[in-house]
mmCIF file of C-alpha atoms in Angstrom:
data_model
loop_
_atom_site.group_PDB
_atom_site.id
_atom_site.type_symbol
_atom_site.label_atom_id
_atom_site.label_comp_id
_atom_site.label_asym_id
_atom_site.label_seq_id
_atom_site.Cartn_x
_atom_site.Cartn_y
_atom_site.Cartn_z
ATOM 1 C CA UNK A 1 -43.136 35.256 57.267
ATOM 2 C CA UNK A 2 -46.723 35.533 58.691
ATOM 3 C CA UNK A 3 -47.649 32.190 58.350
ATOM 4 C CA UNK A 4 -44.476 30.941 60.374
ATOM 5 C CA UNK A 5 -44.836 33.266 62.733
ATOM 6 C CA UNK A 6 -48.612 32.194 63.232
ATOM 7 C CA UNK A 7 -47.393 28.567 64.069
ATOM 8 C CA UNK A 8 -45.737 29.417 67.541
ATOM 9 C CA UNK A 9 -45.941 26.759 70.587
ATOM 10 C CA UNK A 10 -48.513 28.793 72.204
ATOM 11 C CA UNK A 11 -51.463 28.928 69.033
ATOM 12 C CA UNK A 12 -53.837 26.561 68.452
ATOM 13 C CA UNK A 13 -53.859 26.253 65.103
ATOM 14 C CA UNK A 14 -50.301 24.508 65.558
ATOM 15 C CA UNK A 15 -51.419 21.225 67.385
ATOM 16 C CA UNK A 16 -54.662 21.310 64.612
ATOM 17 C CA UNK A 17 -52.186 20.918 61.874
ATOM 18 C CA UNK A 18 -49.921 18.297 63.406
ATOM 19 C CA UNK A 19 -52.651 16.294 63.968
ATOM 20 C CA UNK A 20 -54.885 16.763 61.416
ATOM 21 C CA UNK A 21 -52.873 16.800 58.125
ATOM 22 C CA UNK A 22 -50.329 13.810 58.876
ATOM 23 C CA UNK A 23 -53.498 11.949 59.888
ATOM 24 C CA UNK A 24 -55.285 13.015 56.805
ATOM 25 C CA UNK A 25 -52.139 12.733 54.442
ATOM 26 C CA UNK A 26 -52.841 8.383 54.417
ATOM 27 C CA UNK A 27 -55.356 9.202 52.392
ATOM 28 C CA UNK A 28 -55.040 11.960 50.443
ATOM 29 C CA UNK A 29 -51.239 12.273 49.158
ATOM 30 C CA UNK A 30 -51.295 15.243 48.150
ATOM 31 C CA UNK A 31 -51.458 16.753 51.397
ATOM 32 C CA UNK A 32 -48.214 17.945 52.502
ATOM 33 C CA UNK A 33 -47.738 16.824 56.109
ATOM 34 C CA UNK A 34 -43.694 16.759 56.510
ATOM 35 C CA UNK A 35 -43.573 20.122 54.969
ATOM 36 C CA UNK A 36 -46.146 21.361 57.716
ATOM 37 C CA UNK A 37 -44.134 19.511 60.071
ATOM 38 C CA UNK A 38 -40.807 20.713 59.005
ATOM 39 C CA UNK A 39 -42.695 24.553 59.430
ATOM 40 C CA UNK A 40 -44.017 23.984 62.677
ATOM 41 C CA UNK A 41 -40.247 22.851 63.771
ATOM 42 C CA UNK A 42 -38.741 26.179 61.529
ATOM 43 C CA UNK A 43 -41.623 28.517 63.493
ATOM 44 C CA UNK A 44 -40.720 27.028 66.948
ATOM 45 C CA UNK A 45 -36.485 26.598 66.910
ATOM 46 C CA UNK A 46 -35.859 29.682 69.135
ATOM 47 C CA UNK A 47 -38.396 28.595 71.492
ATOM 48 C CA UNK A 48 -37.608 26.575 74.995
ATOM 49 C CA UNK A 49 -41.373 26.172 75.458
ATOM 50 C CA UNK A 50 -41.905 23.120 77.457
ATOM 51 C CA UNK A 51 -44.844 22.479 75.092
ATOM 52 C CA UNK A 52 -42.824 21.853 72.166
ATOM 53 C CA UNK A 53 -42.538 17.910 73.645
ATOM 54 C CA UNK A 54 -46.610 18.407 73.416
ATOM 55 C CA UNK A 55 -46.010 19.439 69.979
ATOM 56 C CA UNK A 56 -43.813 16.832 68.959
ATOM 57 C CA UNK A 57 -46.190 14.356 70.557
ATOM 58 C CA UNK A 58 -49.022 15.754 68.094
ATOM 59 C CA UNK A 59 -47.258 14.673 65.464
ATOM 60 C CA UNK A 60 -46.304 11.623 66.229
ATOM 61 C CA UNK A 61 -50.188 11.200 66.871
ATOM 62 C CA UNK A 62 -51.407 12.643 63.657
ATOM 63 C CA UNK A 63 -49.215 10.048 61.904
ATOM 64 C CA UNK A 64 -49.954 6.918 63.610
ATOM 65 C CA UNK A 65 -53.852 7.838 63.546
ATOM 66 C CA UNK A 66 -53.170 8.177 59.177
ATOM 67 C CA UNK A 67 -51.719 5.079 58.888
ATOM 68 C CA UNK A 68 -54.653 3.123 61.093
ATOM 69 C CA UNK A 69 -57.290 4.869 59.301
ATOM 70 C CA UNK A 70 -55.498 3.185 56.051
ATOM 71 C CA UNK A 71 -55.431 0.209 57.687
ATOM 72 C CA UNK A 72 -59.344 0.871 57.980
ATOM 73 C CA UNK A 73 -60.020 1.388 54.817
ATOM 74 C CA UNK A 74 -58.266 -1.639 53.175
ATOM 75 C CA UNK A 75 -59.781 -4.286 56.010
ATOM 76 C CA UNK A 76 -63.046 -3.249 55.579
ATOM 77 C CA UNK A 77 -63.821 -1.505 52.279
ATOM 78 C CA UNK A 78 -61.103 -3.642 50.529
ATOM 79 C CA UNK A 79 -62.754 -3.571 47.061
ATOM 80 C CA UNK A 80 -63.615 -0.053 46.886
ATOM 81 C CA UNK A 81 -60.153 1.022 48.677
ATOM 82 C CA UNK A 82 -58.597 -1.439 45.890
ATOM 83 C CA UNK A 83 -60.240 0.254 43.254
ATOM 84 C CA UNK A 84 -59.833 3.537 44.715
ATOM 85 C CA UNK A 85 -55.865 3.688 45.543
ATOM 86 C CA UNK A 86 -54.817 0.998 42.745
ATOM 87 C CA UNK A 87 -56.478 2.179 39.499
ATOM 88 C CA UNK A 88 -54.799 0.579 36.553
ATOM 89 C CA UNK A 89 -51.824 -1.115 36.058
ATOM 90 C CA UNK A 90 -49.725 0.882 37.553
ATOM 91 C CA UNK A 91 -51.878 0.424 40.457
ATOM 92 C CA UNK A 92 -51.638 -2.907 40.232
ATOM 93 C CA UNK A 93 -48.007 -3.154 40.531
ATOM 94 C CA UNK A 94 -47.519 -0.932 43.144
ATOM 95 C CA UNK A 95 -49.899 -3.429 44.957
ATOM 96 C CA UNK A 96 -48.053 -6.045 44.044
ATOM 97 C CA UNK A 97 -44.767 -4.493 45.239
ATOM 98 C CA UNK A 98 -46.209 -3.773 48.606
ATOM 99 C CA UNK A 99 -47.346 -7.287 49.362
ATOM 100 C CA UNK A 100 -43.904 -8.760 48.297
ATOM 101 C CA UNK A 101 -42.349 -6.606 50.413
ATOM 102 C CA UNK A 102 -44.375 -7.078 53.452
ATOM 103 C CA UNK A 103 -44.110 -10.824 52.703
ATOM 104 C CA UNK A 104 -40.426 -10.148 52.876
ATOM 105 C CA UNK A 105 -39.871 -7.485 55.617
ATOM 106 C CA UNK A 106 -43.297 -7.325 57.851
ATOM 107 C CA UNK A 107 -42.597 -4.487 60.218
ATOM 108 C CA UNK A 108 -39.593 -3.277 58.987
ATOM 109 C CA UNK A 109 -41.274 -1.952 55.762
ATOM 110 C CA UNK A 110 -43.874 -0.532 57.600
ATOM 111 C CA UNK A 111 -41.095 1.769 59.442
ATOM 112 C CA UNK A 112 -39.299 2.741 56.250
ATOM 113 C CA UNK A 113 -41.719 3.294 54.119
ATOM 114 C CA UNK A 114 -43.045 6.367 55.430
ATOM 115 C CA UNK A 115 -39.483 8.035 53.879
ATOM 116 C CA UNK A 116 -40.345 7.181 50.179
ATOM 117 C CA UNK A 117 -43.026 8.727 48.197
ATOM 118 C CA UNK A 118 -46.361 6.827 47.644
ATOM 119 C CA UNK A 119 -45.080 4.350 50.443
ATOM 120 C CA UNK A 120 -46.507 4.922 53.316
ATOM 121 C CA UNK A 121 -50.348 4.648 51.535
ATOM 122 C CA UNK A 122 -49.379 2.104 49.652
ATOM 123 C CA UNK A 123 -48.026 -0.283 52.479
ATOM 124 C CA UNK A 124 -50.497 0.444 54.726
ATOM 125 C CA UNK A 125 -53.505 0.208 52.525
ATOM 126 C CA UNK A 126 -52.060 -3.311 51.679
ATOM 127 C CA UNK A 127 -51.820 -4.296 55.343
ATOM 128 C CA UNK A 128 -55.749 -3.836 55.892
ATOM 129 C CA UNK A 129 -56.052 -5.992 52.370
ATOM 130 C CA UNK A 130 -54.104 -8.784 53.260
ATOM 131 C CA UNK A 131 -55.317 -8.932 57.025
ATOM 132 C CA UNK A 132 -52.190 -7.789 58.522
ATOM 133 C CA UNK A 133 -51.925 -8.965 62.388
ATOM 134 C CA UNK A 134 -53.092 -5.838 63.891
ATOM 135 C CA UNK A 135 -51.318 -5.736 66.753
ATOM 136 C CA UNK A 136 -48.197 -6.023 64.668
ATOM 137 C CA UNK A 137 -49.340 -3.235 62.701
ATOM 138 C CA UNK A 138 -50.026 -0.929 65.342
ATOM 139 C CA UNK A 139 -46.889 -1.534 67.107
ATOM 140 C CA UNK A 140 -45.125 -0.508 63.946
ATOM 141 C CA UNK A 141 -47.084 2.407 62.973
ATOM 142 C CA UNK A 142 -46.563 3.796 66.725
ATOM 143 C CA UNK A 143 -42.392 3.264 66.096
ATOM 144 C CA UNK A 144 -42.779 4.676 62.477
ATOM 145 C CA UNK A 145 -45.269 7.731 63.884
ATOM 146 C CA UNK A 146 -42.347 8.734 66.200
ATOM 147 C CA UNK A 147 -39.588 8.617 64.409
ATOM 148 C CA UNK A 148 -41.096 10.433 61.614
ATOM 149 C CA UNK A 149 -42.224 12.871 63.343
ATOM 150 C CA UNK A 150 -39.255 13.828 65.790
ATOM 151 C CA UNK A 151 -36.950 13.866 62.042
ATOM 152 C CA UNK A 152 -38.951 16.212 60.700
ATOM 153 C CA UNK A 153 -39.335 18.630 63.171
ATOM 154 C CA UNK A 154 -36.395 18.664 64.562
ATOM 155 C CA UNK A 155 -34.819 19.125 61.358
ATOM 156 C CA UNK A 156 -37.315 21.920 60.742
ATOM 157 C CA UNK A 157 -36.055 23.110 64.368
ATOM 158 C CA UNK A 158 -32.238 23.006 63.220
ATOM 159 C CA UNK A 159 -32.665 24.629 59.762
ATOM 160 C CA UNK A 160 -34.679 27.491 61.477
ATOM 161 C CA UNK A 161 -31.782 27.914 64.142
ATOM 162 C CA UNK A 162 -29.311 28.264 61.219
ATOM 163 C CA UNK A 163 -31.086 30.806 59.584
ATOM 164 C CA UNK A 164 -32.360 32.605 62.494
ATOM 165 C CA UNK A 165 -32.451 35.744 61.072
ATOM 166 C CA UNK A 166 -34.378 34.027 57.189
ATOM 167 C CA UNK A 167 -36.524 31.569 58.995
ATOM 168 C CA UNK A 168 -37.826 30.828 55.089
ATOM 169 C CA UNK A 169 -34.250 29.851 53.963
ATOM 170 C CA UNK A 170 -34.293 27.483 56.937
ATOM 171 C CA UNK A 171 -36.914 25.982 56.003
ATOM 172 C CA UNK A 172 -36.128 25.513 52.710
ATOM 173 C CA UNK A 173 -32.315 23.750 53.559
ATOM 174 C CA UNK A 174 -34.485 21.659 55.624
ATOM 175 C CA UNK A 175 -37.333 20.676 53.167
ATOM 176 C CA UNK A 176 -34.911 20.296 50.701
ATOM 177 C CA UNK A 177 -32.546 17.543 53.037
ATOM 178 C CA UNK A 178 -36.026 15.440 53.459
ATOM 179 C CA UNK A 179 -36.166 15.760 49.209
ATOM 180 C CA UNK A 180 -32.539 13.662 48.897
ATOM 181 C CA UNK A 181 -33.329 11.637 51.733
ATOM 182 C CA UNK A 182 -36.559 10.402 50.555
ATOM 183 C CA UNK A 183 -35.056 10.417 46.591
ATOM 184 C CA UNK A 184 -31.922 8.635 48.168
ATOM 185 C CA UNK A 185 -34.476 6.012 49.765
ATOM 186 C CA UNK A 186 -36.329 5.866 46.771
ATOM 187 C CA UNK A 187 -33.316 5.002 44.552
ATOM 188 C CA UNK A 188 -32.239 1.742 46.826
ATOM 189 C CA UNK A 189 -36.364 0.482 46.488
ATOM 190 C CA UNK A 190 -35.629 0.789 42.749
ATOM 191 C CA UNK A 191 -32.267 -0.685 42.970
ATOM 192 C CA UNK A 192 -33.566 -3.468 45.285
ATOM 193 C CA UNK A 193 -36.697 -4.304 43.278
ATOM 194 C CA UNK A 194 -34.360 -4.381 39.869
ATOM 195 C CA UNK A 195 -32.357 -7.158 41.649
ATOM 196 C CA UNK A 196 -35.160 -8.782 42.642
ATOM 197 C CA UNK A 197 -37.156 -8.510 39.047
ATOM 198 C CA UNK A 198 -33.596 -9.744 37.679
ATOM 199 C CA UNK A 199 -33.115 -12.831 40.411
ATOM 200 C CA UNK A 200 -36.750 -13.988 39.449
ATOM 201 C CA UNK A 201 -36.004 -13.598 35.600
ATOM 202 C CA UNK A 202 -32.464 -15.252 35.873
ATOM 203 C CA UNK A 203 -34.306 -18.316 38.497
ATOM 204 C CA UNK A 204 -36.911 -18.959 35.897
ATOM 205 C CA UNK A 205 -35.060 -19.081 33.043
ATOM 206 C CA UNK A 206 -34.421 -22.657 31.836
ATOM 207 C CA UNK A 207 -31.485 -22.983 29.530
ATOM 208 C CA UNK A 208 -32.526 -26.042 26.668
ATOM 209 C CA UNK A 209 -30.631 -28.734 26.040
ATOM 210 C CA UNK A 210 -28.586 -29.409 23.020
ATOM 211 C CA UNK A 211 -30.886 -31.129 20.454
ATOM 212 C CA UNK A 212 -28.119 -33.966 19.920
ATOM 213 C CA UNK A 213 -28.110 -34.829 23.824
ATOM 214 C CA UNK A 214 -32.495 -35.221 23.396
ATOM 215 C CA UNK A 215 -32.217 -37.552 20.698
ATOM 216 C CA UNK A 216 -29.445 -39.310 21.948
ATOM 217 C CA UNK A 217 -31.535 -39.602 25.624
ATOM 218 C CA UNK A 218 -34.610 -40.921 23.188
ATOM 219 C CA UNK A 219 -32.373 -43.197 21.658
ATOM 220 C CA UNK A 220 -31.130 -44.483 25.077
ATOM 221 C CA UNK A 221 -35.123 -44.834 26.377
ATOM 222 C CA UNK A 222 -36.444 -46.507 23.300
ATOM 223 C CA UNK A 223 -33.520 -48.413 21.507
ATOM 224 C CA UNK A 224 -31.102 -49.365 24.420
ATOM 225 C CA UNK A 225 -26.998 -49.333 24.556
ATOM 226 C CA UNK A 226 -25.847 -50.282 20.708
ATOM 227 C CA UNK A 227 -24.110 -53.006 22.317
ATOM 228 C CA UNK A 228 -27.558 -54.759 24.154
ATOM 229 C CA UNK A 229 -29.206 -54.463 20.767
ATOM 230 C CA UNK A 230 -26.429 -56.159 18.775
ATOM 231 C CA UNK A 231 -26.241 -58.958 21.739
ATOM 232 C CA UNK A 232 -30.220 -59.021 21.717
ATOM 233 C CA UNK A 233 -30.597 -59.362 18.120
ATOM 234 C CA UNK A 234 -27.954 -62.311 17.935
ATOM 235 C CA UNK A 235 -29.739 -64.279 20.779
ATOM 236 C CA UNK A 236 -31.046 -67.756 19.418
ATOM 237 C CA UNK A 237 -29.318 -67.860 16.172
ATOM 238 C CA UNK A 238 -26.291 -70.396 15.530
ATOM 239 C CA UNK A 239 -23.181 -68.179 15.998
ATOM 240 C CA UNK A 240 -24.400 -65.617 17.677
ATOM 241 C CA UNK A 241 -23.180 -64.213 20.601
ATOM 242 C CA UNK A 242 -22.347 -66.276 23.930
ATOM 243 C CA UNK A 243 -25.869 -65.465 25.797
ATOM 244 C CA UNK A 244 -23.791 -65.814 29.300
ATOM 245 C CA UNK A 245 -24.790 -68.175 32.151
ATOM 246 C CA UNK A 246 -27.825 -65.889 32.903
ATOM 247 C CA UNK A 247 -29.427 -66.845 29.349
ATOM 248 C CA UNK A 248 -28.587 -70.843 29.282
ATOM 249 C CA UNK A 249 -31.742 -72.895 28.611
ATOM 250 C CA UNK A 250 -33.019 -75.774 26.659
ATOM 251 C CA UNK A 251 -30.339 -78.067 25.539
ATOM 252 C CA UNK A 252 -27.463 -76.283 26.529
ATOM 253 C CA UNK A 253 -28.509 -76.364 29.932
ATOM 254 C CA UNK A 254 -28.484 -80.148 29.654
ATOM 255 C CA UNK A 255 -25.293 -80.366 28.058
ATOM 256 C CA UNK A 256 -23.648 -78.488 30.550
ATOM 257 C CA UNK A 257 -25.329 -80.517 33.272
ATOM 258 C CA UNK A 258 -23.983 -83.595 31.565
ATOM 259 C CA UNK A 259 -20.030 -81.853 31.265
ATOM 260 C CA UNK A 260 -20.662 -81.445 34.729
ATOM 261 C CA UNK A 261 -21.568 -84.874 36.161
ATOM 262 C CA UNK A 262 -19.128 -86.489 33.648
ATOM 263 C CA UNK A 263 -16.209 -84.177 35.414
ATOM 264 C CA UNK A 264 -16.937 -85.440 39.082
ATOM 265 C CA UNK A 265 -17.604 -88.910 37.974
ATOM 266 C CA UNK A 266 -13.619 -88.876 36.706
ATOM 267 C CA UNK A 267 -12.412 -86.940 39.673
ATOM 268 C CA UNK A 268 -13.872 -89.982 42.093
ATOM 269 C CA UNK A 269 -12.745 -92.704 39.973
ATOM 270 C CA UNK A 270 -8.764 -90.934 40.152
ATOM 271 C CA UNK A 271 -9.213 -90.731 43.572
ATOM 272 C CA UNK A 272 -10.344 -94.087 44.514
ATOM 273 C CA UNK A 273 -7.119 -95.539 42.168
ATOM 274 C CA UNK A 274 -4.903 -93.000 43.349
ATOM 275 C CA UNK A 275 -4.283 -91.516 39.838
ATOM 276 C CA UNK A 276 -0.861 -89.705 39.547
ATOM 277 C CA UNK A 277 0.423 -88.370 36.292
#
């Protein structure tokens, strides 16, 4: 009850830890900035303190200021940062997750994934690897800074109204609503990324043919139709098959020439005697 109570509009030591610990959070996780945000909305929900806006702005501020100093560290300390935040393989995949799905969603994912855990280091950390356009980047840390920050307090604010008399059980209906929704969010990546690990697998996946159909295609290549190598192989020798007007040469090419002449020479000679049957 003490420490809530110490986090009222008018203290300092309010707008020090909505600045400072979602700023600092980008970089170390395990600092626990929506649950100091969700208290500072629990300590102040009876309160009509103009101020609270300055508050809220704080917030927003300490957020946006986390995910550019991430940004920072991955544009110009990429190595160590790389090292540092992706140790191992499990590092490396959550890398490689992050640049697929900034490939895939740019700004969007920069937005959402400040609602999953591990995202919002991951993705932004990435950005500064990659060379994300920075004014893209800062755009969408500003949008993802505010919205972030006015759910979490004000949900702090409404949990601490409904328990106004056990400002702790307010805070922990609210805490425990930004569990499911970042669990909820977290179970749609997984889904998501399962699709996408299965659309890959089922894309590069090439079925084989049926080993009758190969030899059969060799046979084709190499060997020809059955029916061109029987009327190949009987080319040239007496009573083989007719090799078509394509294939006459030689002699036969003169004896048709002969047929030919002796035809029109008998179809003048009828018509200059009148022939009739």
């Amino acid at each position: 009850m003490t420490v809530l109570t110490s986090l009222q509009v008018s203290a300092g030591l309010s707008y020090v830890i909505a600045i400072a610990i979602p700023a600092l959070d980008a970089v170390f996780p395990v600092l626990p900035s929506e649950t100091a945000i969700i208290a500072l909305g629990v300590a102040t929900a009876g309160s009509t303190d103009p101020r609270i806006l300055l508050l809220l702005a704080c917030c927003a501020l300490g957020a946006f200021l986390g995910d550019n100093l991430s940004y920072m560290l991955g544009r110009r300390f990429g190595p160590w940062a790389e090292r540092r935040f992706f140790p191992g393989g499990k590092g490396a995949r959550r890398r490689a997750w992050a640049e697929r799905s900034l490939e895939r969603f740019g700004m969007q994912l920069i937005v959402v994934c400040r609602f999953f855990p591990g995202g919002r280091t991951a993705v932004t950390l990435c950005c500064g690897l990659v060379g994300y356009p920075r004014r893209r980047f800062v755009f969408a840390t500003a949008l993802a800074g505010s919205i972030w920050a006015v759910y979490s307090f004000f949900l702090g604010r409404l949990g601490g109204k409904a328990f106004e008399d056990r400002p702790w059980a307010g805070f922990a209906v609210a805490f425990g609503v930004t569990i499911a929704v970042s669990g909820l969010v977290e179970v749609m990546r997984r889904i998501m990324r399962s699709r996408e690990q299965s659309g890959r697998r089922h894309a590069g996946q090439v079925e084989s043919d049926d080993p009758g159909q190969d030899q059969a295609d060799r046979d084709h290549l190499h060997g020809g139709h059955p029916v061109a190598e029987e009327d190949h192989a009987g080319y040239g020798r007496p009573g083989g098959p007719d090799p078509g007007p394509d294939r006459v040469r030689g002699s036969d090419l003169e004896l048709a020439q002969r047929d030919s002449q002796q035809g029109e020479a008998q179809q003048r000679a009828c018509g200059e005697a009148d022939c009739r049957p």
